[in-house]
PDB file of C-alpha atoms in Angstrom:
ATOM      1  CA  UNK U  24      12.627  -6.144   7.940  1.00 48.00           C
ATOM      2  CA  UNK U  25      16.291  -6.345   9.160  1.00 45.00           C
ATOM      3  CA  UNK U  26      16.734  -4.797  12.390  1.00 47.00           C
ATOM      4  CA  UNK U  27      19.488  -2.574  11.341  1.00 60.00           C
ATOM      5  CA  UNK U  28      16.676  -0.794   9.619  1.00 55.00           C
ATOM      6  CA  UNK U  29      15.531   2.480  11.568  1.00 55.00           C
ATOM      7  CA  UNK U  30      12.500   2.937  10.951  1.00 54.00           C
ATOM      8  CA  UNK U  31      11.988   5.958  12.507  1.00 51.00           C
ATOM      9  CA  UNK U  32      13.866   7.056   9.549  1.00 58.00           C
ATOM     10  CA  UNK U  33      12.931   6.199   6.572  1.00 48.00           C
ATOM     11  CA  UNK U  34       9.514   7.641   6.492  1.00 57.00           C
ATOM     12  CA  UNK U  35      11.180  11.648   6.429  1.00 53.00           C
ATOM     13  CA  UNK U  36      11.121  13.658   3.352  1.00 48.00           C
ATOM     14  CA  UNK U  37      14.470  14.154   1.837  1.00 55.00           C
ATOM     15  CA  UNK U  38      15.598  17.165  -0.603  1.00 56.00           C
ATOM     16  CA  UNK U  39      15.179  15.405  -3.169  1.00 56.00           C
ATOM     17  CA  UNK U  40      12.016  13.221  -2.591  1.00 52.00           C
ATOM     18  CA  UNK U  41       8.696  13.774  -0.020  1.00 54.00           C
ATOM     19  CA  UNK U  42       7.444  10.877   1.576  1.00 50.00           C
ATOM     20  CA  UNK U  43       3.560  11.049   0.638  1.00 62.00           C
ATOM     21  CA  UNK U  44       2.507  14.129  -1.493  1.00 75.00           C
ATOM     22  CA  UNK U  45      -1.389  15.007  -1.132  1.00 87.00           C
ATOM     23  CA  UNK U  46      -2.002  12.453  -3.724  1.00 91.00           C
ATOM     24  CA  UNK U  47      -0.967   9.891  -2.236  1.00 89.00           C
ATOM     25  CA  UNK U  48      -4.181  10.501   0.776  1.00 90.00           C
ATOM     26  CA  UNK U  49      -6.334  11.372  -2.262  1.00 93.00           C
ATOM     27  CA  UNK U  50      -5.014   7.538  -3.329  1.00 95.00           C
ATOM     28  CA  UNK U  51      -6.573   5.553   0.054  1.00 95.00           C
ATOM     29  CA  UNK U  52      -9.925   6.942  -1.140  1.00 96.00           C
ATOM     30  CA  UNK U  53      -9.646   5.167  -4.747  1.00 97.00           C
ATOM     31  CA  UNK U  54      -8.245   1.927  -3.359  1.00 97.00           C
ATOM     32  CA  UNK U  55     -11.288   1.723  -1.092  1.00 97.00           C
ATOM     33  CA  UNK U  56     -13.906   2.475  -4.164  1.00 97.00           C
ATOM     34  CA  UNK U  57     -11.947  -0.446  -6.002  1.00 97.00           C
ATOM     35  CA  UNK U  58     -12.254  -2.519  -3.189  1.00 97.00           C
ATOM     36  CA  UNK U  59     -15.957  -1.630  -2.636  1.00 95.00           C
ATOM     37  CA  UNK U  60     -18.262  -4.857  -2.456  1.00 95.00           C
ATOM     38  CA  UNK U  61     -15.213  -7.241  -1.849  1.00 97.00           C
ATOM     39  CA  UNK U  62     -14.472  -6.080   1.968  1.00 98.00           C
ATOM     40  CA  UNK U  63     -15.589  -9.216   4.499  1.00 97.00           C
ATOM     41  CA  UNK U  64     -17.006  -8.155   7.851  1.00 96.00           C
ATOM     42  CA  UNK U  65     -15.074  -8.914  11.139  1.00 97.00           C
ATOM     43  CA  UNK U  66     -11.823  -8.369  12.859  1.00 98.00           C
ATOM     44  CA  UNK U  67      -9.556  -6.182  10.246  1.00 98.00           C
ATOM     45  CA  UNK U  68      -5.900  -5.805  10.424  1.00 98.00           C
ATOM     46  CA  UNK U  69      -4.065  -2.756   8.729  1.00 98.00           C
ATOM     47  CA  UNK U  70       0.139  -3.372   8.343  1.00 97.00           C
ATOM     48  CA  UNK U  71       2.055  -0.304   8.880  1.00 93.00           C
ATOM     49  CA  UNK U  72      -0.094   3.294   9.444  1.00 92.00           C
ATOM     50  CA  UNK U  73       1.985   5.793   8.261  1.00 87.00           C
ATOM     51  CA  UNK U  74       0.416   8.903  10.032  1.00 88.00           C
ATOM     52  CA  UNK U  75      -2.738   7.711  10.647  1.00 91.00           C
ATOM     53  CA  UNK U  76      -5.051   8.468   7.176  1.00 93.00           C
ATOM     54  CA  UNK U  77      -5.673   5.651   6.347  1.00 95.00           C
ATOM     55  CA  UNK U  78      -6.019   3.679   9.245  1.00 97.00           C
ATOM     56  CA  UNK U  79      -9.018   6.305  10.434  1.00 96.00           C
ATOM     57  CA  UNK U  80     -10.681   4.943   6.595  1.00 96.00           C
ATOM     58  CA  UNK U  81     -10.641   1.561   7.984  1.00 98.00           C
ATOM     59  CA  UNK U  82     -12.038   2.494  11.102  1.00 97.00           C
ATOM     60  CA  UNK U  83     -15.209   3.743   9.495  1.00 97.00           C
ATOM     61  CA  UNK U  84     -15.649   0.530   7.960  1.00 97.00           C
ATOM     62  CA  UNK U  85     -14.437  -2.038  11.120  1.00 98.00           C
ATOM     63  CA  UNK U  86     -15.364  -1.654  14.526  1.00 97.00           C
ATOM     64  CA  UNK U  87     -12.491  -4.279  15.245  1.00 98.00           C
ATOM     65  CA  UNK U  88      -8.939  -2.684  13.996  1.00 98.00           C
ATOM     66  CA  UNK U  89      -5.570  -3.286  15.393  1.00 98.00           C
ATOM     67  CA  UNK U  90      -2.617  -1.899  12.920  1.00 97.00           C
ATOM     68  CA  UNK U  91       0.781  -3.313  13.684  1.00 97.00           C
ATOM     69  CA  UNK U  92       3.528  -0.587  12.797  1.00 94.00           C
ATOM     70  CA  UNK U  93       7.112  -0.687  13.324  1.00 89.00           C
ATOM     71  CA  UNK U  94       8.105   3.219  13.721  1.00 89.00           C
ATOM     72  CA  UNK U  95       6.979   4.443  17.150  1.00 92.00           C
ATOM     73  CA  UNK U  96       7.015   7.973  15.969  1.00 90.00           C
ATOM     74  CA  UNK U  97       4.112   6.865  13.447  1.00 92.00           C
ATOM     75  CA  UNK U  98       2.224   5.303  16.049  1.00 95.00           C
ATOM     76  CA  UNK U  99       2.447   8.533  18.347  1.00 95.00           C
ATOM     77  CA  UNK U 100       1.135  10.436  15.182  1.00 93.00           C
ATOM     78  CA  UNK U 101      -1.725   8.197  14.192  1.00 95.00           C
ATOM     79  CA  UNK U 102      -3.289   7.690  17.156  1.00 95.00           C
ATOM     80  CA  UNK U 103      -4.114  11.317  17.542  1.00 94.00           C
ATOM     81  CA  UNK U 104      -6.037  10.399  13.560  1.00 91.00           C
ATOM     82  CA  UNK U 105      -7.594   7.221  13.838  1.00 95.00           C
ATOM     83  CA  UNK U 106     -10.526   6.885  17.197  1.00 95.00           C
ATOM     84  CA  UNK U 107      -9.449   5.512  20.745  1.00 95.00           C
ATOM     85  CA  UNK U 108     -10.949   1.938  19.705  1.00 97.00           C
ATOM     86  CA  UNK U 109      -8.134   1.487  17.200  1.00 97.00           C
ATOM     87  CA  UNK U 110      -6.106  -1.079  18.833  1.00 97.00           C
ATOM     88  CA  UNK U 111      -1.970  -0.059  17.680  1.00 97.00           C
ATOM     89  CA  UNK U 112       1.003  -2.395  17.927  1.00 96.00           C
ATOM     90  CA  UNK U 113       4.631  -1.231  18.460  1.00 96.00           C
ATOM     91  CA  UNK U 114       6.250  -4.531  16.065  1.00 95.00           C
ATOM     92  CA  UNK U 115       8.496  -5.617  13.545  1.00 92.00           C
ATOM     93  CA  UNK U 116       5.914  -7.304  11.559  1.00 93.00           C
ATOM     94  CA  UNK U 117       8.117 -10.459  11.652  1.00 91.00           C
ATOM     95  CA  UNK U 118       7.783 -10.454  15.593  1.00 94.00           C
ATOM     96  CA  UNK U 119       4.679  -9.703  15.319  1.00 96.00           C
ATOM     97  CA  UNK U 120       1.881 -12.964  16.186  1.00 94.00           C
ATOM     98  CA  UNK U 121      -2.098 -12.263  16.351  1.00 95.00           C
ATOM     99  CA  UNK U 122      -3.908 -14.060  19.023  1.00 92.00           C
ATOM    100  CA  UNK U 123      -7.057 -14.580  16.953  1.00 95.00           C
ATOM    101  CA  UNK U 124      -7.309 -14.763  12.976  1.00 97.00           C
ATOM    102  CA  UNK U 125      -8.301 -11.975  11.215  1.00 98.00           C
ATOM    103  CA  UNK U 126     -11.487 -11.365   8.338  1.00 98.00           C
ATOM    104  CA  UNK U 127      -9.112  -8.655   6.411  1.00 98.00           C
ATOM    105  CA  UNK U 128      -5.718  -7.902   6.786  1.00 98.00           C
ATOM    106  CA  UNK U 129      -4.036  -4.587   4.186  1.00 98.00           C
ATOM    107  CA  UNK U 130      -0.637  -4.024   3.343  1.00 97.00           C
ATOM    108  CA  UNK U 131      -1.012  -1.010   1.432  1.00 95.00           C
ATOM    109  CA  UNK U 132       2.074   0.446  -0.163  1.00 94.00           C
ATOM    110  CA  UNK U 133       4.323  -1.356   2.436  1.00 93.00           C
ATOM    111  CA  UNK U 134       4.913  -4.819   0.885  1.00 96.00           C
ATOM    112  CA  UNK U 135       7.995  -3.495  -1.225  1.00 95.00           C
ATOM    113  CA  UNK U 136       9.340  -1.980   1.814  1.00 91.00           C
ATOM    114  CA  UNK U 137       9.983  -5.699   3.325  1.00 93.00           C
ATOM    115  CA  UNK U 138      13.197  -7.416   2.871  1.00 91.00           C
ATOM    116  CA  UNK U 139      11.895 -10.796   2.823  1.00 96.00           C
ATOM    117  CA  UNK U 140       8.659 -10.523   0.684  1.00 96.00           C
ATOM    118  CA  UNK U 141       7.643 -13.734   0.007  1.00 97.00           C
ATOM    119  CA  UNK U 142       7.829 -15.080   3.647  1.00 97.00           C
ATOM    120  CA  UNK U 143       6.121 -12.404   5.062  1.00 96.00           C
ATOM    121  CA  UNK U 144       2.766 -13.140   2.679  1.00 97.00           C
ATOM    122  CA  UNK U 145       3.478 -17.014   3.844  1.00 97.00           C
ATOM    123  CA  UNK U 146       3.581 -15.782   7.386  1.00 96.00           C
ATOM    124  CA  UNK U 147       0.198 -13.548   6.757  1.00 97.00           C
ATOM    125  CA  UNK U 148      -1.554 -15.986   5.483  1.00 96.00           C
ATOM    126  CA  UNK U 149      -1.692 -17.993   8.620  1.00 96.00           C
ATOM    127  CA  UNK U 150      -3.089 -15.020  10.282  1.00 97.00           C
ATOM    128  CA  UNK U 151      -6.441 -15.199   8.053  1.00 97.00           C
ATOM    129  CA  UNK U 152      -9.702 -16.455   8.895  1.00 97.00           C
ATOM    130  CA  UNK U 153     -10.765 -19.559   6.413  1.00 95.00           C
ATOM    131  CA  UNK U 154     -13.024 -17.184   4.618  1.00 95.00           C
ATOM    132  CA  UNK U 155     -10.337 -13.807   5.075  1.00 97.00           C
ATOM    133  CA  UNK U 156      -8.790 -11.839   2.407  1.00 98.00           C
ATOM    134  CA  UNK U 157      -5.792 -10.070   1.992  1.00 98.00           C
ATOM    135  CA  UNK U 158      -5.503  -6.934   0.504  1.00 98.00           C
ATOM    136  CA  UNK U 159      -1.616  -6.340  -0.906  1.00 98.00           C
ATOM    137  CA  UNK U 160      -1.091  -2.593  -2.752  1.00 98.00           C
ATOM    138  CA  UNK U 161       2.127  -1.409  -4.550  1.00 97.00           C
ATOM    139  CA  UNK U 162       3.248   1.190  -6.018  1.00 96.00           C
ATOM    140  CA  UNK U 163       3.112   0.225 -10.079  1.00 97.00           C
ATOM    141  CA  UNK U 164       6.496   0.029 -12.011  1.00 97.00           C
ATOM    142  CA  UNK U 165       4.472   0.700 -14.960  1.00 98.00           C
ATOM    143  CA  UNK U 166       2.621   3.537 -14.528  1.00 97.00           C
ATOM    144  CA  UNK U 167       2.399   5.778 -17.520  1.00 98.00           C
ATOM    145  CA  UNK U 168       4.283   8.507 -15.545  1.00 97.00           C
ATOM    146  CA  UNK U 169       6.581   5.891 -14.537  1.00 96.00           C
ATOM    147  CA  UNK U 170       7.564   4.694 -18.398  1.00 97.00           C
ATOM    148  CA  UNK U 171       7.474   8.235 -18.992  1.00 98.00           C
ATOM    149  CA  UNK U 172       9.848   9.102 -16.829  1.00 96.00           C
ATOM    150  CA  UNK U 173      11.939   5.565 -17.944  1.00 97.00           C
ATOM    151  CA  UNK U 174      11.230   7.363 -21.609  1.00 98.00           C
ATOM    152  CA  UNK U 175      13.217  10.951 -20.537  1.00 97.00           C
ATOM    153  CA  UNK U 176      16.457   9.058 -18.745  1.00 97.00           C
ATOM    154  CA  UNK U 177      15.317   9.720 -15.391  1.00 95.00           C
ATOM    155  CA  UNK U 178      14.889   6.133 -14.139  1.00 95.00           C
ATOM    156  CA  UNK U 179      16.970   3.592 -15.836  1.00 96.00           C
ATOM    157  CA  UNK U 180      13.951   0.873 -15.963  1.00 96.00           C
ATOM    158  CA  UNK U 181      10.523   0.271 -14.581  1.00 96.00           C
ATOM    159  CA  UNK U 182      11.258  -2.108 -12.023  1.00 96.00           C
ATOM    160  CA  UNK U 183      14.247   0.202 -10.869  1.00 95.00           C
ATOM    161  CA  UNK U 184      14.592   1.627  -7.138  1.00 92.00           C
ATOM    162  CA  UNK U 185      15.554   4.580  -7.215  1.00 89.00           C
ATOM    163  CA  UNK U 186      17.878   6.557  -4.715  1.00 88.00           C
ATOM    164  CA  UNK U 187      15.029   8.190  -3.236  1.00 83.00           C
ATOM    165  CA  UNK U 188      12.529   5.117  -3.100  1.00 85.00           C
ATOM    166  CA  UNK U 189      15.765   3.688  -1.248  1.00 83.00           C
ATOM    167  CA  UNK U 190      16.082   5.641   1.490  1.00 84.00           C
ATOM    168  CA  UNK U 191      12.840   5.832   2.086  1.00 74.00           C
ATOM    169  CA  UNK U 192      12.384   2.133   2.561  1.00 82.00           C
ATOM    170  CA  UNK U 193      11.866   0.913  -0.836  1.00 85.00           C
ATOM    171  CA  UNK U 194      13.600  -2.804  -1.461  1.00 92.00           C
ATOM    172  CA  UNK U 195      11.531  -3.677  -5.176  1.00 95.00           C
ATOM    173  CA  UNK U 196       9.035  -2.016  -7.582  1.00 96.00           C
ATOM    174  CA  UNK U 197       6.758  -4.433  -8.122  1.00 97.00           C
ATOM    175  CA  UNK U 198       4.467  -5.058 -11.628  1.00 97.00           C
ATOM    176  CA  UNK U 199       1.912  -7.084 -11.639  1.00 97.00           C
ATOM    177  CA  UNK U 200       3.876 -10.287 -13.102  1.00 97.00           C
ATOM    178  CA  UNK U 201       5.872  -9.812 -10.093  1.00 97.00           C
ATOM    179  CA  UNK U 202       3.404  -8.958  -7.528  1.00 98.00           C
ATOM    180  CA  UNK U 203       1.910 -11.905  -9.085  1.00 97.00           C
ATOM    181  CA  UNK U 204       4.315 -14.541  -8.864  1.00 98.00           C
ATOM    182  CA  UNK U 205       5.324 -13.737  -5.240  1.00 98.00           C
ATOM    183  CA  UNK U 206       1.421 -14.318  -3.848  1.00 98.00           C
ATOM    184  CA  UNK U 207       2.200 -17.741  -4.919  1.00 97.00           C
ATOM    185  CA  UNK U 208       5.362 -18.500  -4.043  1.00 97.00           C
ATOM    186  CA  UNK U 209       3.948 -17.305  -0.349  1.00 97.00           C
ATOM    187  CA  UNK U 210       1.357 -20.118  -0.825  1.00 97.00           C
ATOM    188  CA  UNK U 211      -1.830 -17.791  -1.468  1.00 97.00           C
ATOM    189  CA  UNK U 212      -4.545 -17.689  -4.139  1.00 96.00           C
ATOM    190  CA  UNK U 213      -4.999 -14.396  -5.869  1.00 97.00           C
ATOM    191  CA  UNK U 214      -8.851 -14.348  -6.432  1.00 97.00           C
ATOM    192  CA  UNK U 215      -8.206 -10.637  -8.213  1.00 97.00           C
ATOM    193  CA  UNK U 216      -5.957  -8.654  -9.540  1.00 97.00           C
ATOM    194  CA  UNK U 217      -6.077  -5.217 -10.828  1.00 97.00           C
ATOM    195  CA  UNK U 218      -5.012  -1.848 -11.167  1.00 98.00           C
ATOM    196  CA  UNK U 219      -6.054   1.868  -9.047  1.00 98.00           C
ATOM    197  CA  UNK U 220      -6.185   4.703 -11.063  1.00 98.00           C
ATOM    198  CA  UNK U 221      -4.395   5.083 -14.313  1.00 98.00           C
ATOM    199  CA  UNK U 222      -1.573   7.875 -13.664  1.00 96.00           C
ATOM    200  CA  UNK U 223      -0.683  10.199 -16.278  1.00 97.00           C
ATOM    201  CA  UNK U 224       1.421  12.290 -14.235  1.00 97.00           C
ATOM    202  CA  UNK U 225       3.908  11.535 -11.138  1.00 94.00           C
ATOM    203  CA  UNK U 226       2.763  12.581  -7.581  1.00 92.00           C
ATOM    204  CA  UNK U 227       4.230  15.972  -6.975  1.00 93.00           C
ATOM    205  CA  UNK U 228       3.271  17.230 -10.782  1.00 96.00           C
ATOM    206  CA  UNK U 229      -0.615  15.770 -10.341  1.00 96.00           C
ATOM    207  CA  UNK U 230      -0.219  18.198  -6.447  1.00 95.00           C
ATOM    208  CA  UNK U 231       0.541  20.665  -8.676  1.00 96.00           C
ATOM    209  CA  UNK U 232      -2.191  20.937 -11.568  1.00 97.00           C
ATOM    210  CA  UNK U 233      -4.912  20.411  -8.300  1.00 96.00           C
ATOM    211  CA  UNK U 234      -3.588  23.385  -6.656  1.00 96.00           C
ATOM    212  CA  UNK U 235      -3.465  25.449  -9.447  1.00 97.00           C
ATOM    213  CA  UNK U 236      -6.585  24.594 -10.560  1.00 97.00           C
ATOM    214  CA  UNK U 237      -5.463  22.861 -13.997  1.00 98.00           C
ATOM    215  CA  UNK U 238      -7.006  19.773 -13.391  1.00 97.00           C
ATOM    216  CA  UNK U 239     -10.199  19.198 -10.830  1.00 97.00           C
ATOM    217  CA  UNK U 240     -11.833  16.148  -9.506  1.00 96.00           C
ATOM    218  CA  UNK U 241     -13.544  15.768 -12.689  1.00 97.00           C
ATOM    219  CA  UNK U 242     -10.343  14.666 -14.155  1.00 98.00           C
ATOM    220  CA  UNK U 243      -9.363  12.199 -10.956  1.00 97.00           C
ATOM    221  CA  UNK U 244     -12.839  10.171 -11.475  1.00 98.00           C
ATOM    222  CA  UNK U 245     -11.884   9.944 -14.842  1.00 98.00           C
ATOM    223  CA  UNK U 246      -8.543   8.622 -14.506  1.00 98.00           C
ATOM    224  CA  UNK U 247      -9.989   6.613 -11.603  1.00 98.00           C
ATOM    225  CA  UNK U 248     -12.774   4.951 -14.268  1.00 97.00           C
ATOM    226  CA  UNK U 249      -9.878   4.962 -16.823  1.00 98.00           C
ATOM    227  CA  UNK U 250      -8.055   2.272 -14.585  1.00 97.00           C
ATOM    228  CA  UNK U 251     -10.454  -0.072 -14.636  1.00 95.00           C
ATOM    229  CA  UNK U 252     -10.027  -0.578 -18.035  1.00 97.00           C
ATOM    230  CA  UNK U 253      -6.082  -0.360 -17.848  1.00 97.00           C
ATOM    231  CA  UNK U 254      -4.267  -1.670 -14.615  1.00 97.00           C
ATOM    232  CA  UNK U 255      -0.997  -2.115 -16.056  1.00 96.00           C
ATOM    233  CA  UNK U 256      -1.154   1.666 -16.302  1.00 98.00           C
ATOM    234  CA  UNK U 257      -2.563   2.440 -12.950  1.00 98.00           C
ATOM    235  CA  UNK U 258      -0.565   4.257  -9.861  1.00 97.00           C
ATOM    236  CA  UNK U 259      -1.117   0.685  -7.891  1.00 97.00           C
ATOM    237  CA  UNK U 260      -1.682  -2.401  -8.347  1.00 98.00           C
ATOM    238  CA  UNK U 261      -3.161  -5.093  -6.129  1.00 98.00           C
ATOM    239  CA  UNK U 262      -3.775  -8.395  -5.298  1.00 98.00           C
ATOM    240  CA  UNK U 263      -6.901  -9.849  -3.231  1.00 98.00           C
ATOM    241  CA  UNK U 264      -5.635 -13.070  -1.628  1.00 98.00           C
ATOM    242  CA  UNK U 265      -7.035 -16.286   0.116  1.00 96.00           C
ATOM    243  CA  UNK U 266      -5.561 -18.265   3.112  1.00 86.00           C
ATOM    244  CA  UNK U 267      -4.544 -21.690   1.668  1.00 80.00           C
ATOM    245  CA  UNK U 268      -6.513 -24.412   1.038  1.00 73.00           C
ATOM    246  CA  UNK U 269      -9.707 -21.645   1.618  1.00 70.00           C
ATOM    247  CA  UNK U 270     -12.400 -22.052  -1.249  1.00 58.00           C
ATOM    248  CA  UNK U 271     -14.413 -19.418  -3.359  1.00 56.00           C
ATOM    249  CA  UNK U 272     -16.720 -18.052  -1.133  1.00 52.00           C
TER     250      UNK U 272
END
């Protein structure tokens, strides 16, 4: 990121847009389940924290986790979430430079924040172990409440930013052709790619129907099973990447 960006900024909730809804925590839970089986053991390194939620996930799974994060304010806040052990780092993640390799590394919802994309996954994948993966999550331009929303005239295309997504850091909306096509231009192999939980609804509406008791976690699991079958749909997308030149296992 440019360093005319503040990003102690872009993370508040505007009139016309929150940052994260409820959903959006509810979302760290489902990305884990998809993930379940395909975690390696070791040193783990999460890429941006937000406030904390889902940095204190990882830390249930690794012992070893340092999370680089550019906003001091979010550090302040997620350290009082995640346990002592959590290692933070106060860095622009392109001034950032690990000392060791690590086993995992996540960039969850943060990789269409960055302004140069593509050379930040080149960078990252230096920073794996030979047998490491990468986990890279984005927000999915075509999410069925997404191309609804295209459908009504309320966002021009699916691969628009909107004015909110903008000033709250967005640079790209990423599908999965897209998401795609810049893990290899950075150099990496996508062993998977997939979807996390097919989205009928946008963020603040599905806060809504949970509240009021329209919809229950009976529905969730079945829109997170539902995904599975149809990633193109889902709320994110991902990508599970190897270092260069590493091999299948």
């Amino acid at each position: 990121m440019t360093a005319a960006r503040d990003l102690n900024r872009e993370f508040a909730d505007t009139e016309a847009r929150k940052y994260a809804y409820d959903f959006d925590y509810r979302m760290h839970g489902y990305m884990l389940r998809a993930f379940e089986g395909k975690l390696p053991a070791g040193r783990a390194l999460e890429m941006g924290c937000f406030e904390g939620e889902f940095t204190k996930r990882l830390a249930a799974i690794y012992e070893d986790l340092t999370t680089v994060e550019g906003s001091s304010d979010l550090i302040a806040v997620a350290r009082t979430a995640a346990p002592a052990r959590v290692s933070f780092v106060l860095s622009r993640f392109e001034d950032f430079q690990p000392a060791q390799p690590f086993d995992a590394i996540f960039l969850t919802h943060t990789l269409e924040h960055l302004d140069e994309p593509v050379e930040m996954l080149r960078r990252i994948g230096t920073w794996l172990a030979p047998t490491g993966r990468l986990f890279v999550v984005v927000p999915n331009a075509n999410a069925a409440s997404r191309q609804i929303a295209v459908a009504m005239g309320l966002i021009s295309h699916p691969t628009a930013v909107t004015p909110g997504e903008f000033d709250h850091g967005h640079r790209r909306t990423y599908d999965l052709p897209a998401l795609a096509a810049h893990v290899h231009e950075a150099g990496l192999r996508a062993v998977e790619t997939g979807g996390v939980f097919f989205k009928p609804f946008a963020n603040f509406q599905l806060d809504k129907l949970l509240a009021s008791g329209a919809i229950g976690e009976d529905y969730l699991e079945g829109c997170f099973k539902l995904g599975g079958l149809y990633p193109d749909l889902c709320a994110s997308i991902y990508a599970i990447c190897a270092a260069p030149g590493a091999g299948d296992t």
